[in-house]
XYZ file of C-alpha atoms in Angstrom:
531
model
C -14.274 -23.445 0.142
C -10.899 -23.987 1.844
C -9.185 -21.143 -1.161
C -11.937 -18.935 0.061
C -11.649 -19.357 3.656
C -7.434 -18.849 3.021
C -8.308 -15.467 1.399
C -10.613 -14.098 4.207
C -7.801 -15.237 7.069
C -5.016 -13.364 4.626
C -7.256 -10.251 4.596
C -8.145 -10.240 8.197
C -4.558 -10.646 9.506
C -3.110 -8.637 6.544
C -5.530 -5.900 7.757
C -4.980 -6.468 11.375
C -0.903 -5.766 10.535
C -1.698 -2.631 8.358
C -4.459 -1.063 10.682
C -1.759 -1.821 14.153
C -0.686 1.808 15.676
C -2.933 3.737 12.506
C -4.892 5.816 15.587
C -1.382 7.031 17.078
C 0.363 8.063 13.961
C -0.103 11.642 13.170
C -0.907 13.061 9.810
C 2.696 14.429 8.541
C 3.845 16.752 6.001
C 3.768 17.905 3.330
C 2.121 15.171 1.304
C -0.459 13.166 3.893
C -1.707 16.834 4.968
C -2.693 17.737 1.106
C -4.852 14.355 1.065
C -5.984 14.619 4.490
C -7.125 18.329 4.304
C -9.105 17.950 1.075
C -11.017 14.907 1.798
C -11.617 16.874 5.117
C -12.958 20.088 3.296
C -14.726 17.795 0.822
C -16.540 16.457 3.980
C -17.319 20.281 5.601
C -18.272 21.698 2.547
C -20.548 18.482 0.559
C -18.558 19.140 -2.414
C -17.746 15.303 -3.588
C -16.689 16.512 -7.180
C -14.636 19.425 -7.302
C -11.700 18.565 -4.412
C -10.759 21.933 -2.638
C -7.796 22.794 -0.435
C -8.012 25.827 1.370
C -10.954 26.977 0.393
C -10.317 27.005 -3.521
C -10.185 24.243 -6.420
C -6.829 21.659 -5.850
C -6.607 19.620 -9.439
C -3.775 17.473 -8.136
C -4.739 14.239 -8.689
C -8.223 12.593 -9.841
C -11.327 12.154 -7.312
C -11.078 8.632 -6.114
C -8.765 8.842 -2.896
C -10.587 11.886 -1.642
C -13.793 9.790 -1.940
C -12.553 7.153 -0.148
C -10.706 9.445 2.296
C -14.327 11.261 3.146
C -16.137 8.448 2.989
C -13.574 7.497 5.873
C -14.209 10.319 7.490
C -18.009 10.203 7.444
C -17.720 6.537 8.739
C -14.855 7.017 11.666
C -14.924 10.661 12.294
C -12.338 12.635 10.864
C -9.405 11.002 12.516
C -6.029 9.926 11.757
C -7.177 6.354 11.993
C -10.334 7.203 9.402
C -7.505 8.797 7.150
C -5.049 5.773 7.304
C -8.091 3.249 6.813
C -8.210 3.128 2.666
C -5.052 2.459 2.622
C -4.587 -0.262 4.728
C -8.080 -1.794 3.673
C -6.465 -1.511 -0.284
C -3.167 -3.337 0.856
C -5.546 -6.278 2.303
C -7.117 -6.686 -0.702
C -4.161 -6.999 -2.579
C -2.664 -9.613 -0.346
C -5.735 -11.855 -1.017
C -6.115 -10.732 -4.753
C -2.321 -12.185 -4.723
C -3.358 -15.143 -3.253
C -6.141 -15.405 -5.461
C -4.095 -14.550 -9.119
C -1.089 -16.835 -7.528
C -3.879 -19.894 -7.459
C -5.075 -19.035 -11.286
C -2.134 -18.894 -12.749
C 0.413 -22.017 -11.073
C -2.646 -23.767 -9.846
C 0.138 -24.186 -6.436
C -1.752 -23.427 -3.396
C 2.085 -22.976 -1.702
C 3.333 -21.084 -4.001
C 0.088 -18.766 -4.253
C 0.109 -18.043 -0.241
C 4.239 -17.778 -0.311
C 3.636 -14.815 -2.865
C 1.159 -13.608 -0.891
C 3.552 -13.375 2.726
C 6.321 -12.386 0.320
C 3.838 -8.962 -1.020
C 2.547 -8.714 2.580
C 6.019 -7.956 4.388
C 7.630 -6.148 1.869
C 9.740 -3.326 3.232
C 7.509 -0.643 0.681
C 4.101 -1.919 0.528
C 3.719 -2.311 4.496
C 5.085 1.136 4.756
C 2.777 2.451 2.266
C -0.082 0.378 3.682
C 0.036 3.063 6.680
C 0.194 6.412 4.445
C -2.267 8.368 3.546
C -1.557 8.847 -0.464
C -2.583 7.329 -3.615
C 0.054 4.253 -4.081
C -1.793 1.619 -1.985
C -5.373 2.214 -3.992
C -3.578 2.480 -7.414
C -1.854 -0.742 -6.661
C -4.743 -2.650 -6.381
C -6.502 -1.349 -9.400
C -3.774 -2.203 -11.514
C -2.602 -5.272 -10.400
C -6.401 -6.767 -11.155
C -6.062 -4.570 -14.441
C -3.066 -6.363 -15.247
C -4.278 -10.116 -13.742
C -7.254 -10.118 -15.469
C -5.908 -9.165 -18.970
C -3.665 -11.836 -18.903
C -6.491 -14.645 -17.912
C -8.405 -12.746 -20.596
C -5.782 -13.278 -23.334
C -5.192 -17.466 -21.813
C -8.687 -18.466 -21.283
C -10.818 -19.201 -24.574
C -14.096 -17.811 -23.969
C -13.117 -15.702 -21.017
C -13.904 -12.175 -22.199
C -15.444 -11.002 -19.146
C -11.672 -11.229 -17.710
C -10.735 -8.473 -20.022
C -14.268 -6.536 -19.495
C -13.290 -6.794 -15.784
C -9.550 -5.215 -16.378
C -11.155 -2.543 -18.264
C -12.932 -1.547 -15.307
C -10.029 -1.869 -12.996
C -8.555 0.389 -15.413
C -11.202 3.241 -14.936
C -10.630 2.998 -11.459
C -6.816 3.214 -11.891
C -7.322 6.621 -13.332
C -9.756 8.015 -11.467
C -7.232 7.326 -8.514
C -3.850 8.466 -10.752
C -4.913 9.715 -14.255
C -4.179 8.501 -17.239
C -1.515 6.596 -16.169
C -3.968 4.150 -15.018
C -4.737 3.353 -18.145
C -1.352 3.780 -20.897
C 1.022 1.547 -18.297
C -1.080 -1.512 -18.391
C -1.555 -1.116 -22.248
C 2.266 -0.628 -22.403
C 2.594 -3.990 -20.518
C -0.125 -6.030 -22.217
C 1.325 -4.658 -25.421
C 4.826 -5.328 -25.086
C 4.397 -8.834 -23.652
C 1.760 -9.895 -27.059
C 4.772 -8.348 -29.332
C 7.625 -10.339 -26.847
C 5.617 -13.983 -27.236
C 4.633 -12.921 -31.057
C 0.889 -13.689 -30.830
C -0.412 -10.979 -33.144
C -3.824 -12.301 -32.404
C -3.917 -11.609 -28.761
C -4.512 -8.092 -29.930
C -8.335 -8.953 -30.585
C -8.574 -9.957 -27.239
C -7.135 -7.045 -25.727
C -8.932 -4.709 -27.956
C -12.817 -5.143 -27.159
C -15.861 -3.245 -27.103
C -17.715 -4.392 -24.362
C -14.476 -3.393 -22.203
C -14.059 -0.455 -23.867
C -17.371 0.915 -23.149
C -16.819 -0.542 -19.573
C -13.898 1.825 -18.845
C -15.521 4.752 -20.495
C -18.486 4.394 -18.472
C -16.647 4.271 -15.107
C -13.677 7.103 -15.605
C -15.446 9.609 -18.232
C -18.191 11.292 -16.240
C -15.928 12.665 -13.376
C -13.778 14.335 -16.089
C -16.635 15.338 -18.170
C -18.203 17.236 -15.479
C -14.981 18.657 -14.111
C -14.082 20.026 -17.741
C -17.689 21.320 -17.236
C -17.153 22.961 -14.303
C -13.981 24.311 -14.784
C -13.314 23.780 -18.180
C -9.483 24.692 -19.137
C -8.205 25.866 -15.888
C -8.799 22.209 -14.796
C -6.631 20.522 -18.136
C -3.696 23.005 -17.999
C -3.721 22.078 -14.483
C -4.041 18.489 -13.576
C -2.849 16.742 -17.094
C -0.385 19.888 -17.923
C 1.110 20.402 -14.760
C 0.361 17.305 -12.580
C 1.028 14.906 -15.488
C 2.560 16.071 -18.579
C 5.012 18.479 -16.711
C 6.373 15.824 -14.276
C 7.044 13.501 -17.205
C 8.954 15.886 -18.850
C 10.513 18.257 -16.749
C 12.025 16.764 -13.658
C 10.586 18.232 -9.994
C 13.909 17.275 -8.105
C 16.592 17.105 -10.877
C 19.439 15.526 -8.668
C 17.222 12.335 -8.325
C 16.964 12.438 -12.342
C 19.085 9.343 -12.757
C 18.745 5.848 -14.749
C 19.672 3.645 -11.704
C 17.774 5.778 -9.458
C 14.863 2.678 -9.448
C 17.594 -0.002 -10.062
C 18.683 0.842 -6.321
C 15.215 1.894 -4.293
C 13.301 -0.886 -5.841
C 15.865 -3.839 -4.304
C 15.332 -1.769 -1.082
C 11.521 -1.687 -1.244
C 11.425 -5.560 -1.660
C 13.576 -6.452 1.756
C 13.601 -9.230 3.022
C 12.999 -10.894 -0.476
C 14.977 -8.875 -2.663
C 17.711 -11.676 -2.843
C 15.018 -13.920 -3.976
C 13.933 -11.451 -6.408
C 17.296 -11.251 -8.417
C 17.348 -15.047 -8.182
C 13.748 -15.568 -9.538
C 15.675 -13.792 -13.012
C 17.602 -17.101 -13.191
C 14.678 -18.938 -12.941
C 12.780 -17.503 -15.445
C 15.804 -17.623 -17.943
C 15.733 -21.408 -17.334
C 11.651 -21.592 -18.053
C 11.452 -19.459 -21.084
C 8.749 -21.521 -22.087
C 6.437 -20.292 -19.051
C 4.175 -17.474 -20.302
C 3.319 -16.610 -16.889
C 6.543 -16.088 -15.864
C 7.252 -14.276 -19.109
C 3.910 -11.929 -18.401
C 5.366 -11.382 -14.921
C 9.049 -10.288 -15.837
C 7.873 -8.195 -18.684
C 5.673 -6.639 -16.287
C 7.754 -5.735 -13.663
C 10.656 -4.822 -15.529
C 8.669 -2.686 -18.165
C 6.739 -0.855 -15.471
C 10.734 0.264 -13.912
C 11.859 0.801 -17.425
C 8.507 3.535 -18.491
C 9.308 5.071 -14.578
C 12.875 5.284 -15.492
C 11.910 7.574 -18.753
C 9.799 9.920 -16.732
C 11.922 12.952 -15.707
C 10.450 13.376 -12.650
C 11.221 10.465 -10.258
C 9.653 9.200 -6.432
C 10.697 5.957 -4.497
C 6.562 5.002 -4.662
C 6.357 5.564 -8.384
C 7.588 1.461 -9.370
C 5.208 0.279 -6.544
C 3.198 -1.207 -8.961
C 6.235 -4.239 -10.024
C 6.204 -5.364 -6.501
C 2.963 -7.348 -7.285
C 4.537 -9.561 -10.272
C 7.844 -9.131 -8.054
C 6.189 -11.096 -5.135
C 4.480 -13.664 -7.492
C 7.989 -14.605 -9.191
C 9.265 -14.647 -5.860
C 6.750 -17.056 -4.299
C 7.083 -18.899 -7.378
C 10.966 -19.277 -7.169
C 10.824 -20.140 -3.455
C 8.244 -23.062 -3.512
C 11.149 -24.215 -6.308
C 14.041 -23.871 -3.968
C 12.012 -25.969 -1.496
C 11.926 -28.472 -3.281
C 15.464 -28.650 -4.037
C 16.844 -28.551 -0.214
C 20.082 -26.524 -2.004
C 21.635 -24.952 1.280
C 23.582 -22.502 -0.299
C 20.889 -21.027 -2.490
C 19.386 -20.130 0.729
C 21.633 -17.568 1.259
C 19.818 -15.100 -1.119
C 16.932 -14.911 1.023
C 18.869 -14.904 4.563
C 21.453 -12.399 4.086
C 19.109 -9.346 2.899
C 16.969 -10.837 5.873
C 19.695 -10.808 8.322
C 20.646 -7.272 6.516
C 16.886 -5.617 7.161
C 16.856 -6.769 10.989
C 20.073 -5.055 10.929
C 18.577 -1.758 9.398
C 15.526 -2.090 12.118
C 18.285 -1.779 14.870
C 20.532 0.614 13.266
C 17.344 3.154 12.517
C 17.358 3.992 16.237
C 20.202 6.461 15.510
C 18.523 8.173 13.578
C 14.843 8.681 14.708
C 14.121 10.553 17.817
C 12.031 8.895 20.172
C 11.648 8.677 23.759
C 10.767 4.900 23.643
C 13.200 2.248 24.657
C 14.700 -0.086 22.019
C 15.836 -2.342 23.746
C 13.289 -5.139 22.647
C 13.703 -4.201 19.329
C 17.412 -5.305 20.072
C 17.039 -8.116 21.447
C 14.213 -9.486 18.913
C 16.907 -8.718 16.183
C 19.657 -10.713 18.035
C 17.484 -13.541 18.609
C 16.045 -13.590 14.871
C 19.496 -12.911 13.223
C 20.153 -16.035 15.181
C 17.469 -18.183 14.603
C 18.095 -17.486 10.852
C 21.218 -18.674 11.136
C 20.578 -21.431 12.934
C 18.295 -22.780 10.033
C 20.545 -21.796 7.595
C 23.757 -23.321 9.018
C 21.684 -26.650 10.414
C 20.068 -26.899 6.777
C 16.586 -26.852 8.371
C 15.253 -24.088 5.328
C 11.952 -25.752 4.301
C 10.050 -23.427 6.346
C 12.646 -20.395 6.522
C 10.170 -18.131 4.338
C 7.421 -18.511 6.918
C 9.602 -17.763 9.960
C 11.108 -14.966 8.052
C 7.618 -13.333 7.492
C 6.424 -13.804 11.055
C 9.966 -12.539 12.508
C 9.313 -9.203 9.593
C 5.792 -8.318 11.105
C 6.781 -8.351 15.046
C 10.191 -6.422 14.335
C 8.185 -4.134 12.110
C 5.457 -3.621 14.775
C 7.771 -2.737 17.318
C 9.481 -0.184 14.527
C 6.019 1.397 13.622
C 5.788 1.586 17.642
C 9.104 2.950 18.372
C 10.052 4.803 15.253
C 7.357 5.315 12.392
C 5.253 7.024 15.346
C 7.755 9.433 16.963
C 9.112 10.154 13.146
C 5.482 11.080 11.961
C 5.105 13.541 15.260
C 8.485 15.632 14.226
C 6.721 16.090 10.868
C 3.235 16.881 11.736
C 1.800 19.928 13.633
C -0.405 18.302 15.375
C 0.959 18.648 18.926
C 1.433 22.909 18.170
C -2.311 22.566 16.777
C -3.971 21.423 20.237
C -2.221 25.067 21.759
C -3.823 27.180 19.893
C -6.972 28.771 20.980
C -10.246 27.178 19.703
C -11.805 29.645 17.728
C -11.597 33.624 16.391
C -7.727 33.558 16.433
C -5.318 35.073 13.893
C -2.812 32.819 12.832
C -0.369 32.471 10.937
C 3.157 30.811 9.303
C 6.471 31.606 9.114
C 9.105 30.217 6.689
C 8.174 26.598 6.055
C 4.309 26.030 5.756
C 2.580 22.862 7.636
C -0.717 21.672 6.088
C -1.460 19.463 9.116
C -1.482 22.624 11.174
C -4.752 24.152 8.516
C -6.132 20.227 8.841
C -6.055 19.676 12.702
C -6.567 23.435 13.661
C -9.869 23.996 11.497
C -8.065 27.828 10.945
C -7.506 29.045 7.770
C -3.136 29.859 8.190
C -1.505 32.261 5.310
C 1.810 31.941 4.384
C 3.772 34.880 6.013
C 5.771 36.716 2.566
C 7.822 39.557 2.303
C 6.624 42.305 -0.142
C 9.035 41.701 -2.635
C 8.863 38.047 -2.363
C 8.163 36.535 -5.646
C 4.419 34.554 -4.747
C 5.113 32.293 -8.299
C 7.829 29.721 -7.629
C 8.445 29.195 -11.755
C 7.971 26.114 -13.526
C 6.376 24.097 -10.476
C 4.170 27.501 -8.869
C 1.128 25.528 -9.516
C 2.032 23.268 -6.780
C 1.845 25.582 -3.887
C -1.379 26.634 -2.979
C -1.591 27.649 0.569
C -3.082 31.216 1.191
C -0.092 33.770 1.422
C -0.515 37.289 3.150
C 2.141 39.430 3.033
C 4.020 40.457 7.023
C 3.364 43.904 6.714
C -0.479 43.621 6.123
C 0.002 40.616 9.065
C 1.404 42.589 11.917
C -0.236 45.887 10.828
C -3.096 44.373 13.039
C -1.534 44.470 16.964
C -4.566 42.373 18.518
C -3.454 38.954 19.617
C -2.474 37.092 16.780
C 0.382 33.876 16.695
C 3.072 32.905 14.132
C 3.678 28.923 13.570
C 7.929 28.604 12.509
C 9.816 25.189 12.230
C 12.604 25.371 14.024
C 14.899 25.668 10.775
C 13.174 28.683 10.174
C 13.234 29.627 13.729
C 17.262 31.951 13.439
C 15.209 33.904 10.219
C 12.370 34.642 12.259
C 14.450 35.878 15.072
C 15.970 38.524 12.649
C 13.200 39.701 11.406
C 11.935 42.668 12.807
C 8.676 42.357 13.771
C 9.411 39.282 15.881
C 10.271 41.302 18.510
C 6.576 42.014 18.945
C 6.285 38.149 19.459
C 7.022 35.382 22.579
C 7.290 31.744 22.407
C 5.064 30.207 24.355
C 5.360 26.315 23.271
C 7.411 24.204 20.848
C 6.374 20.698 20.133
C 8.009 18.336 17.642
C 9.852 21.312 15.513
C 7.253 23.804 15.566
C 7.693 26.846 17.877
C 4.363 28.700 18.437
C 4.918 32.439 18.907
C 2.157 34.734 20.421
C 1.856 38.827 20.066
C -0.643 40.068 22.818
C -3.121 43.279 22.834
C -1.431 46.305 22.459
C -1.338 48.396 25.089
């Protein structure tokens, strides 16, 4: 009852945390929009198979965030709280699944709520508890994939484990694709050939779960393939899968230590802790659960590493075994009272407050900082304090408390004003309600098509090329070409980012046109009836 109770406090105040500021954070380009504008045109329309952006089939990724994004939107309203809601209700459930798995697996109530804190505050998983993309929903999916395959293959008689990661699985890639389903059997695979137990393979490998999986991720693609038959495959696994894995989308980030450096990054304050838990494990090579955890966070950077195309959210998966070998290695160092071996958790601490402070160069914001300031000052110090004094028993637990108020105040000060300069939404609320021509100039805002309701072309030259080569697919917003824009001289307005703003200025036409409002790098340009 008490394990229970634990889980349903961790959810609650994990959710409260994740959910904090959600109504005042603007949907931002260009990837929230694409989600956000979908699930919104999957509401409008009462399509919930085929997504649609703009008015026309969008294969980008599988069904299951738009579902959860409309079914957000049907609950809330369509709102930027109703769109940052999955999300943050995913990341709560993984904080108590960790708690939960953590329990299982050290049978260490400590160590199982340390991991959980440790998951909870991470620098990466906070931040993508607030965004409105994939990462957050795919997490949890695989992390009970992964969880339950490995109480599968350790308790006798426990097949219902693996029956239940098979349809974690299904959900996996009805939220990612088939990557949902080929990591974890990487991972499973790899760790039965690492510990040599060839007859863990019959384990894995069973019907029941088989038929589980097919039963909950076949009929969406079935009926799509129905629907839409080979436009749908070339699309979604050629382009949206098979094309990112081979051909890299942003070619300078194409490099092997690209992960090596984010994924230390994503785990602050506990990345210290993280690098030490290696030690650990090197020590206890006879612990298959720390073995299953290494293999799996290590294997899922390695098969990330491979892929030609590469983003910072991609690993996001390895912080779940990451946080359990962390929670695992600090309930060890409190027990040992070493001082010095303190250090690896206190100085990327110390280091992250410092990044907290530091960000205020660098995001625009009308908001004062000053208590951000002086909470790091007085946290650097009482870190220090413990450190130096010797005090460290509870050190993790004042570390994670100190992490969520200096990251509230940051989500207030600086994740809020940093969403509005990439959003249209303040532009949106100038233009007129209804029957207005509109358009955009140079670089294209989805929020603007999500919170306006109007249907906005990209503005092209003539002889602009409208395929972009290799990655064309991936641009989808309505074009119209300037000539065929401006031939009409009733009122109409042109959207331009500020970047864009000098281009606009020399082009011809704009002549015809007058600013008449610029919020958060959008300048809103209007061309009145002709005389």
């Amino acid at each position: 009852m008490a394990k229970r109770l634990t889980m349903l406090l961790l959810f609650l105040a994990s959710l409260t945390f994740f959910l904090s500021f959600n109504a005042a954070i603007p949907i931002s380009d260009p990837v929230e929009s694409n989600y956000a504008l979908t699930a919104k045109e999957m509401v409008l329309t009462g399509d919930w198979i085929s997504p649609q952006i703009y008015g026309h089939y969008w294969f980008d990724k599988p069904i299951m965030v738009y579902w959860l994004l409309a079914l957000s939107f049907k609950i809330f309203g369509i709102t930027d709280f109703a769109a940052r809601f999955p999300a943050g209700l995913f990341s709560a459930a993984s904080v108590s699944f960790t708690y939960w798995f953590g329990q299982k697996i050290f049978s260490n109530t400590k160590t199982a709520l340390l991991s959980s804190l440790v998951l909870a505050t991470s620098l990466e998983f906070w931040i993508l508890a607030k965004m409105v993309i994939t990462d957050s929903i795919l997490f949890f999916y695989t992390s009970i994939t992964l969880a339950m395959l490995y109480l599968g293959l350790k308790n006798t008689g426990s097949k219902w484990y693996v029956s239940f990661a098979y349809m974690a699985a299904g959900l996996a890639v009805l939220t990612k694709g088939p990557v949902g389903l080929v990591l974890p059997g990487l991972i499973i695979c790899s760790y039965i050939i690492i510990s040599r137990q060839w007859q863990l393979f019959r384990k894995v490998f069973i019907l029941p779960g088989i038929f589980a999986f097919l039963i909950i991720a076949a009929p969406w693609y079935v009926k799509m393939y129905q629907l839409h038959g080979t436009n749908f495959l070339d699309t979604f696994l050629g382009l949206h899968n098979y094309l990112r894995a081979t051909v890299s989308e942003h070619p300078k980030d194409n490099v092997f230590y690209y992960y090596l450096v984010l994924f230390p990054i994503s785990l602050l304050p506990w990345s210290g802790i993280f690098i030490k838990s290696m030690g650990v494990v090197r020590k206890e090579l006879s612990s298959s659960q720390l073995i299953y955890l290494t293999n799996w966070s290590i294997l899922t950077i390695i098969f990330y590493t491979m892929m030609a195309t590469k983003y910072p959210t991609y690993v996001f998966p390895a912080s779940f075994p990451a946080a359990l070998l962390i929670g695992y290695t600090l309930g060890k160092m409190q027990i040992l009272r070493d001082r010095k071996v303190w250090w690896w958790l206190s100085i990327p601490a110390i280091a992250l407050l410092l990044l907290i402070s530091l960000s205020s160069r660098f995001i625009p914001t009308a908001a004062s900082w000053t208590m951000i300031y002086i909470g790091t000052f007085l946290s650097i110090g009482l870190i220090l304090w413990k450190q130096l004094k010797g005090n460290v028993y509870h050190l993790p637990q004042i570390i994670a408390i100190v992490t969520v108020v200096m990251n509230l105040f940051l989500i207030h000060n600086g994740l809020i004003p940093l969403a509005e300069t990439r959003s249209a939404k303040s532009i949106s609320a100038e233009l007129p309600a209804e029957r207005a021509r509109i358009a955009s100039y140079g670089e294209y805002s989805t929020s603007a098509v999500f919170y306006s309701g109007y249907n906005i072309p990209r503005l092209i030259h003539e002889e602009e090329p409208q395929q972009l080569g290799t990655w064309a697919g991936k641009y989808t917003m309505p074009t119209q070409t300037i000539r065929e824009f401006t031939s009409d001289t009733s009122m109409s307005y042109i959207l331009v980012s500020n970047k864009d703003n000098k281009n606009f200025m020399n082009e011809p036409f704009s002549k015809h046109f007058s600013p008449i409002a610029t919020r958060n790098e959008i300048t809103l340009y209007q061309r009145g009836q002709s005389q």
